[in-house]
Amino acid sequence: MSSRCRGFIALTLGSAAVLAAILMPQSAVAMEPTTVPSQGDGFHLDSQWYAEHFEVSLQEASARLNRQLTIGRFEVEVSDLLGDSFAGVFIEHEPNYGVVVLTTDSNNEDTIASRATGDGLGDLVETRTVHRTLSSLEASLRASVVEAHELGVQIDGMVDVRNNVVLLRVLGSDYHMIHAGAGTIVQVVPQLLREEVTLEAGTAITLCTAGFTVQDDHSSTEGIVTASHCPNFQNFVVGGTTYNLPYHDETIGGSRDVQWNGGGTTNVRPWAADYNGNDGTPYYRVIDGQVARANQVVGAVVCKWGTSTQYTCGQIASKNSEPAAIVPNPLPTWIYVDGGSQNLSEGGDSGGPWYSGSLAYGVHHGGFGNDSVYMAINYITTLDVTLCTPANC
């Protein structure tokens, strides 16, 4: 498993060109890009990826990506309506596009259909009846992680909403120690999820990828977030000059793996790297908002930037992942992204930004094969910082 860092504002601590575009040295005004940032550029790039990957028109791809926010709100509403019988929502892209609502009570179909019509989703929504509620799967995952911890066994786990099961990953030597109850699948893997921090000899840069830019809630100091498991003392190099990013605070455990560093003598901008050189902006997209974990939907397409793997995209496979192998006392709130044939994480990607269009989704935590895990963006508020957008930074 490898962890890739793609920063919110992608101070990719490994690419001086991108970092210089986001944290501009105050004395280097001449380096200012001549193109005015367009908030549509990043969304267009993501739509191109979707169109090519799922073989649909660019117009259809854009419509589906735009709809992800509506589906996120719909999930929250349906969860409240169904209560204990709610078992999850996910977006299906193939063979047919649609939204699937899972419930343990077949009598909920009319309630779901009515809510779907009210949200403008209409015939796109399908209801399926399953055996286990989402809350019961979360409880089962939590119990398995606690039991493994008591036995001294490291595992990674997540709720697989699509298949209505809990998936546990363990090393082969520990397989006999894990008790798999009903609705739990145990998968033997050669290695567990891990963060990826790299160092190349002689490079005067930090070991990860810078995330989104943020502003301190109390002092208005601006800077960047990255993963807490990255070194506290961060810097980057541009034009032969090293710029320090002073450490402020961090938290790791539960739902969080994040730290923030001040921008020092740089000019902080609400941008995120994507190396999109064909659209209006060079290297970056403007970030003008965020999507909290509650509104992130299984099946949604999200993209990211990392120093090593750069711009790649995947589908959210679970929003109830629990990377117990490396996060102290983890909670099942982590976002697990299926990379398919695209590698989403390598050494040096930790801390980088996950986004869709101009909206921030999370901070890169780690990787597993071609897949990855990130922390939802709303958890940065623990550090008393706020995401930078054109409105506040």
mmCIF file of C-alpha atoms in Angstrom:
data_model
loop_
_atom_site.group_PDB
_atom_site.id
_atom_site.type_symbol
_atom_site.label_atom_id
_atom_site.label_comp_id
_atom_site.label_asym_id
_atom_site.label_seq_id
_atom_site.Cartn_x
_atom_site.Cartn_y
_atom_site.Cartn_z
ATOM 1 C CA MET A 1 0.000 0.000 0.000
ATOM 2 C CA SER A 2 1.288 3.352 -0.757
ATOM 3 C CA SER A 3 0.138 6.738 0.230
ATOM 4 C CA ARG A 4 0.089 9.578 -2.159
ATOM 5 C CA CYS A 5 -0.056 13.170 -1.271
ATOM 6 C CA ARG A 6 -2.081 15.531 -3.333
ATOM 7 C CA GLY A 7 -2.477 18.843 -1.686
ATOM 8 C CA PHE A 8 -5.561 20.869 -1.406
ATOM 9 C CA ILE A 9 -3.787 23.670 -2.938
ATOM 10 C CA ALA A 10 -1.242 21.270 -3.909
ATOM 11 C CA LEU A 11 1.898 22.735 -2.658
ATOM 12 C CA THR A 12 3.316 19.617 -4.124
ATOM 13 C CA LEU A 13 6.504 19.456 -2.178
ATOM 14 C CA GLY A 14 8.381 18.014 -5.048
ATOM 15 C CA SER A 15 7.481 20.285 -7.904
ATOM 16 C CA ALA A 16 8.923 23.750 -7.584
ATOM 17 C CA ALA A 17 6.963 25.056 -10.567
ATOM 18 C CA VAL A 18 3.589 24.142 -9.092
ATOM 19 C CA LEU A 19 4.480 25.257 -5.613
ATOM 20 C CA ALA A 20 5.720 28.591 -6.880
ATOM 21 C CA ALA A 21 2.386 29.164 -8.565
ATOM 22 C CA ILE A 22 0.492 28.617 -5.303
ATOM 23 C CA LEU A 23 2.768 30.131 -2.690
ATOM 24 C CA MET A 24 4.355 33.016 -4.513
ATOM 25 C CA PRO A 25 7.439 34.600 -2.940
ATOM 26 C CA GLN A 26 6.468 38.184 -2.196
ATOM 27 C CA SER A 27 9.492 39.489 -4.055
ATOM 28 C CA ALA A 28 8.682 37.482 -7.168
ATOM 29 C CA VAL A 29 5.670 39.351 -8.489
ATOM 30 C CA ALA A 30 7.090 39.056 -12.007
ATOM 31 C CA MET A 31 6.356 35.319 -11.857
ATOM 32 C CA GLU A 32 2.609 35.998 -11.684
ATOM 33 C CA PRO A 33 0.790 34.019 -14.419
ATOM 34 C CA THR A 34 -0.580 36.236 -17.186
ATOM 35 C CA THR A 35 -3.772 34.172 -17.467
ATOM 36 C CA VAL A 36 -6.583 35.084 -15.083
ATOM 37 C CA PRO A 37 -7.644 31.940 -13.137
ATOM 38 C CA SER A 38 -10.928 30.504 -14.379
ATOM 39 C CA GLN A 39 -12.982 28.442 -11.976
ATOM 40 C CA GLY A 40 -14.303 26.375 -14.881
ATOM 41 C CA ASP A 41 -10.938 25.015 -15.973
ATOM 42 C CA GLY A 42 -10.581 22.336 -13.312
ATOM 43 C CA PHE A 43 -14.135 21.105 -13.828
ATOM 44 C CA HIS A 44 -13.533 20.855 -17.573
ATOM 45 C CA LEU A 45 -10.425 18.744 -16.974
ATOM 46 C CA ASP A 46 -12.330 16.403 -14.643
ATOM 47 C CA SER A 47 -15.148 16.146 -17.189
ATOM 48 C CA GLN A 48 -12.643 15.186 -19.887
ATOM 49 C CA TRP A 49 -11.315 12.405 -17.658
ATOM 50 C CA TYR A 50 -14.850 11.138 -17.012
ATOM 51 C CA ALA A 51 -15.832 11.262 -20.679
ATOM 52 C CA GLU A 52 -12.784 9.271 -21.747
ATOM 53 C CA HIS A 53 -13.021 6.770 -18.894
ATOM 54 C CA PHE A 54 -16.738 5.979 -19.265
ATOM 55 C CA GLU A 55 -16.970 6.643 -23.014
ATOM 56 C CA VAL A 56 -19.688 9.291 -22.902
ATOM 57 C CA SER A 57 -19.909 12.764 -24.406
ATOM 58 C CA LEU A 58 -18.235 15.683 -22.669
ATOM 59 C CA GLN A 59 -21.658 17.247 -22.144
ATOM 60 C CA GLU A 60 -22.968 14.103 -20.437
ATOM 61 C CA ALA A 61 -19.822 13.812 -18.323
ATOM 62 C CA SER A 62 -20.218 17.403 -17.126
ATOM 63 C CA ALA A 63 -23.877 16.839 -16.266
ATOM 64 C CA ARG A 64 -23.051 13.753 -14.194
ATOM 65 C CA LEU A 65 -20.234 15.423 -12.280
ATOM 66 C CA ASN A 66 -22.436 18.454 -11.593
ATOM 67 C CA ARG A 67 -25.123 16.127 -10.256
ATOM 68 C CA GLN A 68 -22.810 14.647 -7.587
ATOM 69 C CA LEU A 69 -23.539 17.532 -5.193
ATOM 70 C CA THR A 70 -27.299 17.031 -5.558
ATOM 71 C CA ILE A 71 -26.879 13.318 -4.891
ATOM 72 C CA GLY A 72 -24.832 14.112 -1.793
ATOM 73 C CA ARG A 73 -27.657 16.245 -0.388
ATOM 74 C CA PHE A 74 -30.155 13.566 -1.404
ATOM 75 C CA GLU A 75 -28.222 10.950 0.588
ATOM 76 C CA VAL A 76 -28.383 13.049 3.762
ATOM 77 C CA GLU A 77 -32.137 13.581 3.301
ATOM 78 C CA VAL A 78 -32.868 9.902 2.629
ATOM 79 C CA SER A 79 -30.759 8.833 5.611
ATOM 80 C CA ASP A 80 -32.876 11.056 7.857
ATOM 81 C CA LEU A 81 -36.135 9.795 6.292
ATOM 82 C CA LEU A 82 -35.339 6.080 6.554
ATOM 83 C CA GLY A 83 -33.695 6.145 9.968
ATOM 84 C CA ASP A 84 -32.576 2.714 11.172
ATOM 85 C CA SER A 85 -33.491 1.025 7.877
ATOM 86 C CA PHE A 86 -31.038 3.124 5.850
ATOM 87 C CA ALA A 87 -28.223 1.060 4.318
ATOM 88 C CA GLY A 88 -26.450 3.536 2.042
ATOM 89 C CA VAL A 89 -26.473 5.360 -1.293
ATOM 90 C CA PHE A 90 -24.104 5.000 -4.215
ATOM 91 C CA ILE A 91 -23.695 6.216 -7.780
ATOM 92 C CA GLU A 92 -23.576 3.562 -10.484
ATOM 93 C CA HIS A 93 -21.711 4.472 -13.684
ATOM 94 C CA GLU A 94 -21.765 1.173 -15.589
ATOM 95 C CA PRO A 95 -23.437 -0.601 -17.315
ATOM 96 C CA ASN A 96 -26.148 2.020 -16.783
ATOM 97 C CA TYR A 97 -25.830 5.344 -14.986
ATOM 98 C CA GLY A 98 -28.013 5.914 -11.935
ATOM 99 C CA VAL A 99 -28.315 6.340 -8.179
ATOM 100 C CA VAL A 100 -28.945 3.334 -5.931
ATOM 101 C CA VAL A 101 -30.538 3.619 -2.484
ATOM 102 C CA LEU A 102 -30.163 0.639 -0.158
ATOM 103 C CA THR A 103 -32.654 -0.126 2.612
ATOM 104 C CA THR A 104 -33.597 -3.081 4.788
ATOM 105 C CA ASP A 105 -37.315 -2.244 4.478
ATOM 106 C CA SER A 106 -38.933 -2.819 1.086
ATOM 107 C CA ASN A 107 -41.844 -0.578 2.117
ATOM 108 C CA ASN A 108 -39.576 2.476 1.783
ATOM 109 C CA GLU A 109 -39.632 2.527 -2.019
ATOM 110 C CA ASP A 110 -42.419 5.117 -2.372
ATOM 111 C CA THR A 111 -40.794 7.406 0.234
ATOM 112 C CA ILE A 112 -37.483 7.237 -1.621
ATOM 113 C CA ALA A 113 -39.100 7.829 -5.022
ATOM 114 C CA SER A 114 -40.940 10.876 -3.712
ATOM 115 C CA ARG A 115 -37.762 12.393 -2.279
ATOM 116 C CA ALA A 116 -35.881 11.659 -5.528
ATOM 117 C CA THR A 117 -38.530 13.481 -7.560
ATOM 118 C CA GLY A 118 -38.377 16.431 -5.195
ATOM 119 C CA ASP A 119 -34.607 16.658 -5.670
ATOM 120 C CA GLY A 120 -34.843 16.464 -9.459
ATOM 121 C CA LEU A 121 -33.337 12.978 -9.659
ATOM 122 C CA GLY A 122 -36.571 11.284 -10.744
ATOM 123 C CA ASP A 123 -36.065 8.086 -12.765
ATOM 124 C CA LEU A 124 -32.322 7.989 -12.019
ATOM 125 C CA VAL A 125 -32.961 6.533 -8.546
ATOM 126 C CA GLU A 126 -33.362 2.808 -7.925
ATOM 127 C CA THR A 127 -34.225 1.235 -4.554
ATOM 128 C CA ARG A 128 -32.716 -2.113 -3.539
ATOM 129 C CA THR A 129 -33.489 -4.110 -0.408
ATOM 130 C CA VAL A 130 -30.552 -5.571 1.528
ATOM 131 C CA HIS A 131 -30.022 -7.473 4.783
ATOM 132 C CA ARG A 132 -27.844 -5.120 6.833
ATOM 133 C CA THR A 133 -28.249 -1.450 7.767
ATOM 134 C CA LEU A 134 -25.390 0.995 7.435
ATOM 135 C CA SER A 135 -25.295 1.545 11.187
ATOM 136 C CA SER A 136 -24.982 -2.203 11.833
ATOM 137 C CA LEU A 137 -22.123 -2.471 9.328
ATOM 138 C CA GLU A 138 -20.339 0.463 10.988
ATOM 139 C CA ALA A 139 -20.765 -1.190 14.393
ATOM 140 C CA SER A 140 -19.441 -4.479 13.038
ATOM 141 C CA LEU A 141 -16.385 -2.762 11.559
ATOM 142 C CA ARG A 142 -15.686 -0.936 14.824
ATOM 143 C CA ALA A 143 -15.978 -4.190 16.823
ATOM 144 C CA SER A 144 -13.604 -6.009 14.454
ATOM 145 C CA VAL A 145 -10.984 -3.262 14.697
ATOM 146 C CA VAL A 146 -11.205 -3.173 18.509
ATOM 147 C CA GLU A 147 -10.935 -6.958 18.735
ATOM 148 C CA ALA A 148 -7.932 -7.012 16.397
ATOM 149 C CA HIS A 149 -6.248 -4.283 18.438
ATOM 150 C CA GLU A 150 -6.746 -6.285 21.633
ATOM 151 C CA LEU A 151 -5.143 -9.299 19.928
ATOM 152 C CA GLY A 152 -2.213 -7.212 18.698
ATOM 153 C CA VAL A 153 -3.231 -7.673 15.057
ATOM 154 C CA GLN A 154 -3.051 -4.840 12.529
ATOM 155 C CA ILE A 155 -5.909 -4.620 10.054
ATOM 156 C CA ASP A 156 -7.464 -2.173 7.624
ATOM 157 C CA GLY A 157 -11.212 -2.152 7.198
ATOM 158 C CA MET A 158 -14.089 -0.401 5.503
ATOM 159 C CA VAL A 159 -17.818 -0.635 4.901
ATOM 160 C CA ASP A 160 -18.462 -1.752 1.330
ATOM 161 C CA VAL A 161 -21.874 -0.152 0.804
ATOM 162 C CA ARG A 162 -22.302 -1.505 -2.719
ATOM 163 C CA ASN A 163 -22.075 -5.113 -1.519
ATOM 164 C CA ASN A 164 -23.603 -4.511 1.939
ATOM 165 C CA VAL A 165 -20.614 -6.035 3.744
ATOM 166 C CA VAL A 166 -17.633 -5.144 5.917
ATOM 167 C CA LEU A 167 -14.265 -5.728 4.249
ATOM 168 C CA LEU A 168 -11.246 -6.437 6.465
ATOM 169 C CA ARG A 169 -7.692 -6.648 5.119
ATOM 170 C CA VAL A 170 -5.072 -8.591 7.087
ATOM 171 C CA LEU A 171 -1.608 -10.011 6.567
ATOM 172 C CA GLY A 172 -1.485 -13.726 5.858
ATOM 173 C CA SER A 173 0.270 -14.472 9.154
ATOM 174 C CA ASP A 174 -2.663 -12.942 11.069
ATOM 175 C CA TYR A 175 -5.540 -14.453 9.105
ATOM 176 C CA HIS A 176 -6.223 -17.206 11.658
ATOM 177 C CA MET A 177 -6.618 -14.583 14.399
ATOM 178 C CA ILE A 178 -9.553 -12.787 12.787
ATOM 179 C CA HIS A 179 -13.119 -13.903 13.387
ATOM 180 C CA ALA A 180 -15.373 -13.042 10.458
ATOM 181 C CA GLY A 181 -19.003 -12.709 11.476
ATOM 182 C CA ALA A 182 -22.012 -12.543 9.186
ATOM 183 C CA GLY A 183 -21.597 -9.867 6.554
ATOM 184 C CA THR A 184 -17.819 -9.631 6.979
ATOM 185 C CA ILE A 185 -15.237 -10.589 4.351
ATOM 186 C CA VAL A 186 -11.592 -11.057 5.317
ATOM 187 C CA GLN A 187 -9.045 -10.463 2.580
ATOM 188 C CA VAL A 188 -5.398 -11.545 2.904
ATOM 189 C CA VAL A 189 -2.987 -8.938 1.501
ATOM 190 C CA PRO A 190 0.825 -8.741 1.227
ATOM 191 C CA GLN A 191 0.910 -5.367 2.998
ATOM 192 C CA LEU A 192 -1.470 -2.988 4.710
ATOM 193 C CA LEU A 193 -2.272 0.627 3.949
ATOM 194 C CA ARG A 194 0.682 2.894 4.584
ATOM 195 C CA GLU A 195 1.550 6.533 4.223
ATOM 196 C CA GLU A 196 4.157 7.430 1.617
ATOM 197 C CA VAL A 197 6.885 9.920 2.476
ATOM 198 C CA THR A 198 9.949 10.051 0.249
ATOM 199 C CA LEU A 199 13.276 11.846 0.200
ATOM 200 C CA GLU A 200 15.557 12.284 -2.770
ATOM 201 C CA ALA A 201 19.193 12.970 -1.914
ATOM 202 C CA GLY A 202 20.173 16.581 -2.366
ATOM 203 C CA THR A 203 16.704 17.993 -2.932
ATOM 204 C CA ALA A 204 15.865 21.041 -0.838
ATOM 205 C CA ILE A 205 12.159 20.251 -0.535
ATOM 206 C CA THR A 206 9.929 18.623 2.008
ATOM 207 C CA LEU A 207 8.936 14.988 1.734
ATOM 208 C CA CYS A 208 5.237 15.192 0.885
ATOM 209 C CA THR A 209 2.710 17.219 -1.121
ATOM 210 C CA ALA A 210 1.214 20.456 0.132
ATOM 211 C CA GLY A 211 -2.526 20.446 0.503
ATOM 212 C CA PHE A 212 -5.098 23.205 0.250
ATOM 213 C CA THR A 213 -4.333 26.692 1.423
ATOM 214 C CA VAL A 214 -5.989 27.760 4.678
ATOM 215 C CA GLN A 215 -6.431 30.755 6.956
ATOM 216 C CA ASP A 216 -6.099 30.762 10.751
ATOM 217 C CA ASP A 217 -9.467 31.475 12.383
ATOM 218 C CA HIS A 218 -7.928 33.704 15.050
ATOM 219 C CA SER A 219 -5.012 35.586 13.498
ATOM 220 C CA SER A 220 -5.877 35.458 9.753
ATOM 221 C CA THR A 221 -2.421 33.953 9.132
ATOM 222 C CA GLU A 222 -2.465 32.031 5.856
ATOM 223 C CA GLY A 223 -0.680 28.812 4.952
ATOM 224 C CA ILE A 224 -1.225 25.230 3.814
ATOM 225 C CA VAL A 225 -2.405 21.918 5.215
ATOM 226 C CA THR A 226 -0.703 18.598 4.622
ATOM 227 C CA ALA A 227 -0.713 15.193 6.333
ATOM 228 C CA SER A 228 0.251 15.080 10.003
ATOM 229 C CA HIS A 229 2.465 12.046 9.350
ATOM 230 C CA CYS A 230 4.657 14.285 7.161
ATOM 231 C CA PRO A 231 7.568 16.197 8.750
ATOM 232 C CA ASN A 232 6.524 19.255 10.755
ATOM 233 C CA PHE A 233 9.189 21.518 9.301
ATOM 234 C CA GLN A 234 8.323 22.127 5.679
ATOM 235 C CA ASN A 235 9.975 24.193 2.946
ATOM 236 C CA PHE A 236 10.184 24.420 -0.809
ATOM 237 C CA VAL A 237 12.711 25.723 -3.292
ATOM 238 C CA VAL A 238 12.177 28.047 -6.241
ATOM 239 C CA GLY A 239 14.847 29.848 -8.192
ATOM 240 C CA GLY A 240 17.541 28.465 -5.911
ATOM 241 C CA THR A 241 15.951 30.082 -2.832
ATOM 242 C CA THR A 242 14.483 28.046 0.036
ATOM 243 C CA TYR A 243 11.191 29.264 1.493
ATOM 244 C CA ASN A 244 10.251 27.981 4.933
ATOM 245 C CA LEU A 245 6.679 27.092 5.884
ATOM 246 C CA PRO A 246 6.536 27.520 9.686
ATOM 247 C CA TYR A 247 4.819 24.720 11.610
ATOM 248 C CA HIS A 248 1.689 25.688 13.568
ATOM 249 C CA ASP A 249 -0.353 22.673 14.694
ATOM 250 C CA GLU A 250 -1.363 19.096 13.872
ATOM 251 C CA THR A 251 -3.682 16.269 14.844
ATOM 252 C CA ILE A 252 -3.641 12.551 14.019
ATOM 253 C CA GLY A 253 -6.062 9.887 15.195
ATOM 254 C CA GLY A 254 -9.782 9.174 14.941
ATOM 255 C CA SER A 255 -10.931 10.861 11.719
ATOM 256 C CA ARG A 256 -7.865 13.051 11.237
ATOM 257 C CA ASP A 257 -4.340 13.124 9.816
ATOM 258 C CA VAL A 258 -3.590 16.792 9.183
ATOM 259 C CA GLN A 259 -1.203 19.589 10.096
ATOM 260 C CA TRP A 260 -0.932 23.165 8.976
ATOM 261 C CA ASN A 261 2.056 25.327 8.216
ATOM 262 C CA GLY A 262 2.151 29.067 7.662
ATOM 263 C CA GLY A 263 3.043 30.465 4.267
ATOM 264 C CA GLY A 264 6.008 32.433 5.650
ATOM 265 C CA THR A 265 7.082 35.131 3.203
ATOM 266 C CA THR A 266 4.975 33.771 0.338
ATOM 267 C CA ASN A 267 1.707 35.037 -1.099
ATOM 268 C CA VAL A 268 -0.890 32.344 -0.436
ATOM 269 C CA ARG A 269 -3.486 31.715 -3.157
ATOM 270 C CA PRO A 270 -6.659 29.582 -3.185
ATOM 271 C CA TRP A 271 -5.437 27.378 -6.009
ATOM 272 C CA ALA A 272 -4.854 23.629 -6.393
ATOM 273 C CA ALA A 273 -2.390 22.078 -8.804
ATOM 274 C CA ASP A 274 -3.638 19.871 -11.617
ATOM 275 C CA TYR A 275 -1.014 20.540 -14.318
ATOM 276 C CA ASN A 276 -3.825 21.433 -16.658
ATOM 277 C CA GLY A 277 -1.861 23.277 -19.309
ATOM 278 C CA ASN A 278 -4.481 23.035 -22.052
ATOM 279 C CA ASP A 279 -7.237 25.052 -20.423
ATOM 280 C CA GLY A 280 -7.136 28.628 -19.171
ATOM 281 C CA THR A 281 -4.865 28.251 -16.152
ATOM 282 C CA PRO A 282 -1.327 26.898 -16.012
ATOM 283 C CA TYR A 283 -0.738 24.197 -13.392
ATOM 284 C CA TYR A 284 -3.746 24.870 -11.189
ATOM 285 C CA ARG A 285 -7.470 25.326 -10.628
ATOM 286 C CA VAL A 286 -9.175 27.859 -8.338
ATOM 287 C CA ILE A 287 -10.769 26.367 -5.214
ATOM 288 C CA ASP A 288 -13.961 28.181 -4.240
ATOM 289 C CA GLY A 289 -15.665 25.797 -1.796
ATOM 290 C CA GLN A 290 -15.684 22.387 -0.159
ATOM 291 C CA VAL A 291 -17.797 19.237 0.163
ATOM 292 C CA ALA A 292 -18.087 17.784 3.674
ATOM 293 C CA ARG A 293 -17.901 14.038 4.248
ATOM 294 C CA ALA A 294 -21.673 13.775 4.780
ATOM 295 C CA ASN A 295 -22.258 14.985 1.217
ATOM 296 C CA GLN A 296 -19.596 12.830 -0.437
ATOM 297 C CA VAL A 297 -21.247 9.862 -2.139
ATOM 298 C CA VAL A 298 -20.024 6.346 -2.846
ATOM 299 C CA GLY A 299 -19.470 6.137 -6.602
ATOM 300 C CA ALA A 300 -18.667 9.844 -6.980
ATOM 301 C CA VAL A 301 -15.687 10.612 -9.220
ATOM 302 C CA VAL A 302 -12.959 12.603 -7.471
ATOM 303 C CA CYS A 303 -9.513 13.681 -8.640
ATOM 304 C CA LYS A 304 -6.281 14.667 -6.994
ATOM 305 C CA TRP A 305 -2.758 15.983 -7.363
ATOM 306 C CA GLY A 306 0.335 14.373 -5.882
ATOM 307 C CA THR A 307 4.046 14.949 -6.267
ATOM 308 C CA SER A 308 4.607 11.403 -7.540
ATOM 309 C CA THR A 309 1.425 10.278 -9.291
ATOM 310 C CA GLN A 310 0.332 13.810 -10.292
ATOM 311 C CA TYR A 311 -3.203 14.200 -11.707
ATOM 312 C CA THR A 312 -5.320 11.045 -11.476
ATOM 313 C CA CYS A 313 -8.965 10.285 -10.711
ATOM 314 C CA GLY A 314 -11.015 7.460 -9.218
ATOM 315 C CA GLN A 315 -14.369 6.558 -7.686
ATOM 316 C CA ILE A 316 -15.247 6.755 -3.988
ATOM 317 C CA ALA A 317 -15.622 3.115 -2.923
ATOM 318 C CA SER A 318 -16.383 3.771 0.757
ATOM 319 C CA LYS A 319 -16.870 6.751 3.059
ATOM 320 C CA ASN A 320 -16.618 4.436 6.065
ATOM 321 C CA SER A 321 -13.020 3.261 5.797
ATOM 322 C CA GLU A 322 -10.936 2.673 8.927
ATOM 323 C CA PRO A 323 -7.141 2.631 8.259
ATOM 324 C CA ALA A 324 -6.375 1.000 11.586
ATOM 325 C CA ALA A 325 -2.853 -0.052 10.627
ATOM 326 C CA ILE A 326 -1.451 3.480 10.789
ATOM 327 C CA VAL A 327 -4.001 5.828 12.387
ATOM 328 C CA PRO A 328 -4.254 5.807 16.200
ATOM 329 C CA ASN A 329 -7.776 4.920 17.384
ATOM 330 C CA PRO A 330 -9.283 5.362 13.907
ATOM 331 C CA LEU A 331 -12.963 5.981 13.250
ATOM 332 C CA PRO A 332 -14.837 4.663 10.169
ATOM 333 C CA THR A 333 -14.970 8.072 8.504
ATOM 334 C CA TRP A 334 -12.103 7.887 5.989
ATOM 335 C CA ILE A 335 -12.765 8.069 2.248
ATOM 336 C CA TYR A 336 -11.500 5.079 0.244
ATOM 337 C CA VAL A 337 -11.039 5.694 -3.491
ATOM 338 C CA ASP A 338 -10.887 2.925 -6.098
ATOM 339 C CA GLY A 339 -8.252 3.790 -8.691
ATOM 340 C CA GLY A 340 -9.081 1.008 -11.130
ATOM 341 C CA SER A 341 -6.223 0.889 -13.619
ATOM 342 C CA GLN A 342 -4.879 4.298 -12.509
ATOM 343 C CA ASN A 343 -2.353 4.543 -9.707
ATOM 344 C CA LEU A 344 -3.647 7.026 -7.137
ATOM 345 C CA SER A 345 -0.793 6.963 -4.638
ATOM 346 C CA GLU A 346 2.962 6.710 -4.378
ATOM 347 C CA GLY A 347 5.666 7.956 -2.042
ATOM 348 C CA GLY A 348 5.588 11.722 -1.719
ATOM 349 C CA ASP A 349 1.863 12.133 -2.441
ATOM 350 C CA SER A 350 0.828 12.326 1.238
ATOM 351 C CA GLY A 351 -0.943 15.524 2.199
ATOM 352 C CA GLY A 352 -2.015 16.456 -1.314
ATOM 353 C CA PRO A 353 -5.428 17.762 -2.408
ATOM 354 C CA TRP A 354 -8.478 15.783 -3.471
ATOM 355 C CA TYR A 355 -11.091 17.756 -5.404
ATOM 356 C CA SER A 356 -13.843 17.760 -7.988
ATOM 357 C CA GLY A 357 -14.012 20.840 -10.158
ATOM 358 C CA SER A 358 -13.462 23.857 -7.919
ATOM 359 C CA LEU A 359 -14.513 22.086 -4.715
ATOM 360 C CA ALA A 360 -12.144 20.628 -2.105
ATOM 361 C CA TYR A 361 -12.892 17.072 -0.967
ATOM 362 C CA GLY A 362 -9.981 15.992 1.212
ATOM 363 C CA VAL A 363 -6.320 15.577 2.175
ATOM 364 C CA HIS A 364 -4.388 12.578 0.892
ATOM 365 C CA HIS A 365 -3.519 10.030 3.567
ATOM 366 C CA GLY A 366 -2.191 6.830 2.001
ATOM 367 C CA GLY A 367 -2.523 4.130 -0.612
ATOM 368 C CA PHE A 368 -3.231 0.456 -1.218
ATOM 369 C CA GLY A 369 -2.248 -0.894 -4.633
ATOM 370 C CA ASN A 370 -3.795 1.538 -7.115
ATOM 371 C CA ASP A 371 -6.334 2.713 -4.515
ATOM 372 C CA SER A 372 -6.028 5.425 -1.894
ATOM 373 C CA VAL A 373 -7.517 6.879 1.279
ATOM 374 C CA TYR A 374 -8.048 10.521 2.164
ATOM 375 C CA MET A 375 -9.318 12.541 5.119
ATOM 376 C CA ALA A 376 -12.493 14.508 4.377
ATOM 377 C CA ILE A 377 -11.866 18.244 4.111
ATOM 378 C CA ASN A 378 -14.267 19.274 6.888
ATOM 379 C CA TYR A 379 -11.936 17.785 9.533
ATOM 380 C CA ILE A 380 -9.365 20.557 9.036
ATOM 381 C CA THR A 381 -11.532 22.729 11.299
ATOM 382 C CA THR A 382 -10.102 20.831 14.282
ATOM 383 C CA LEU A 383 -6.992 22.976 13.805
ATOM 384 C CA ASP A 384 -9.040 26.201 13.857
ATOM 385 C CA VAL A 385 -8.329 26.926 10.206
ATOM 386 C CA THR A 386 -10.655 27.632 7.285
ATOM 387 C CA LEU A 387 -10.198 26.664 3.645
ATOM 388 C CA CYS A 388 -8.941 29.545 1.506
ATOM 389 C CA THR A 389 -11.229 30.662 -1.321
ATOM 390 C CA PRO A 390 -11.239 33.840 -3.436
ATOM 391 C CA ALA A 391 -13.791 35.233 -0.974
ATOM 392 C CA ASN A 392 -11.552 35.096 2.108
ATOM 393 C CA CYS A 393 -7.888 34.822 1.045
#
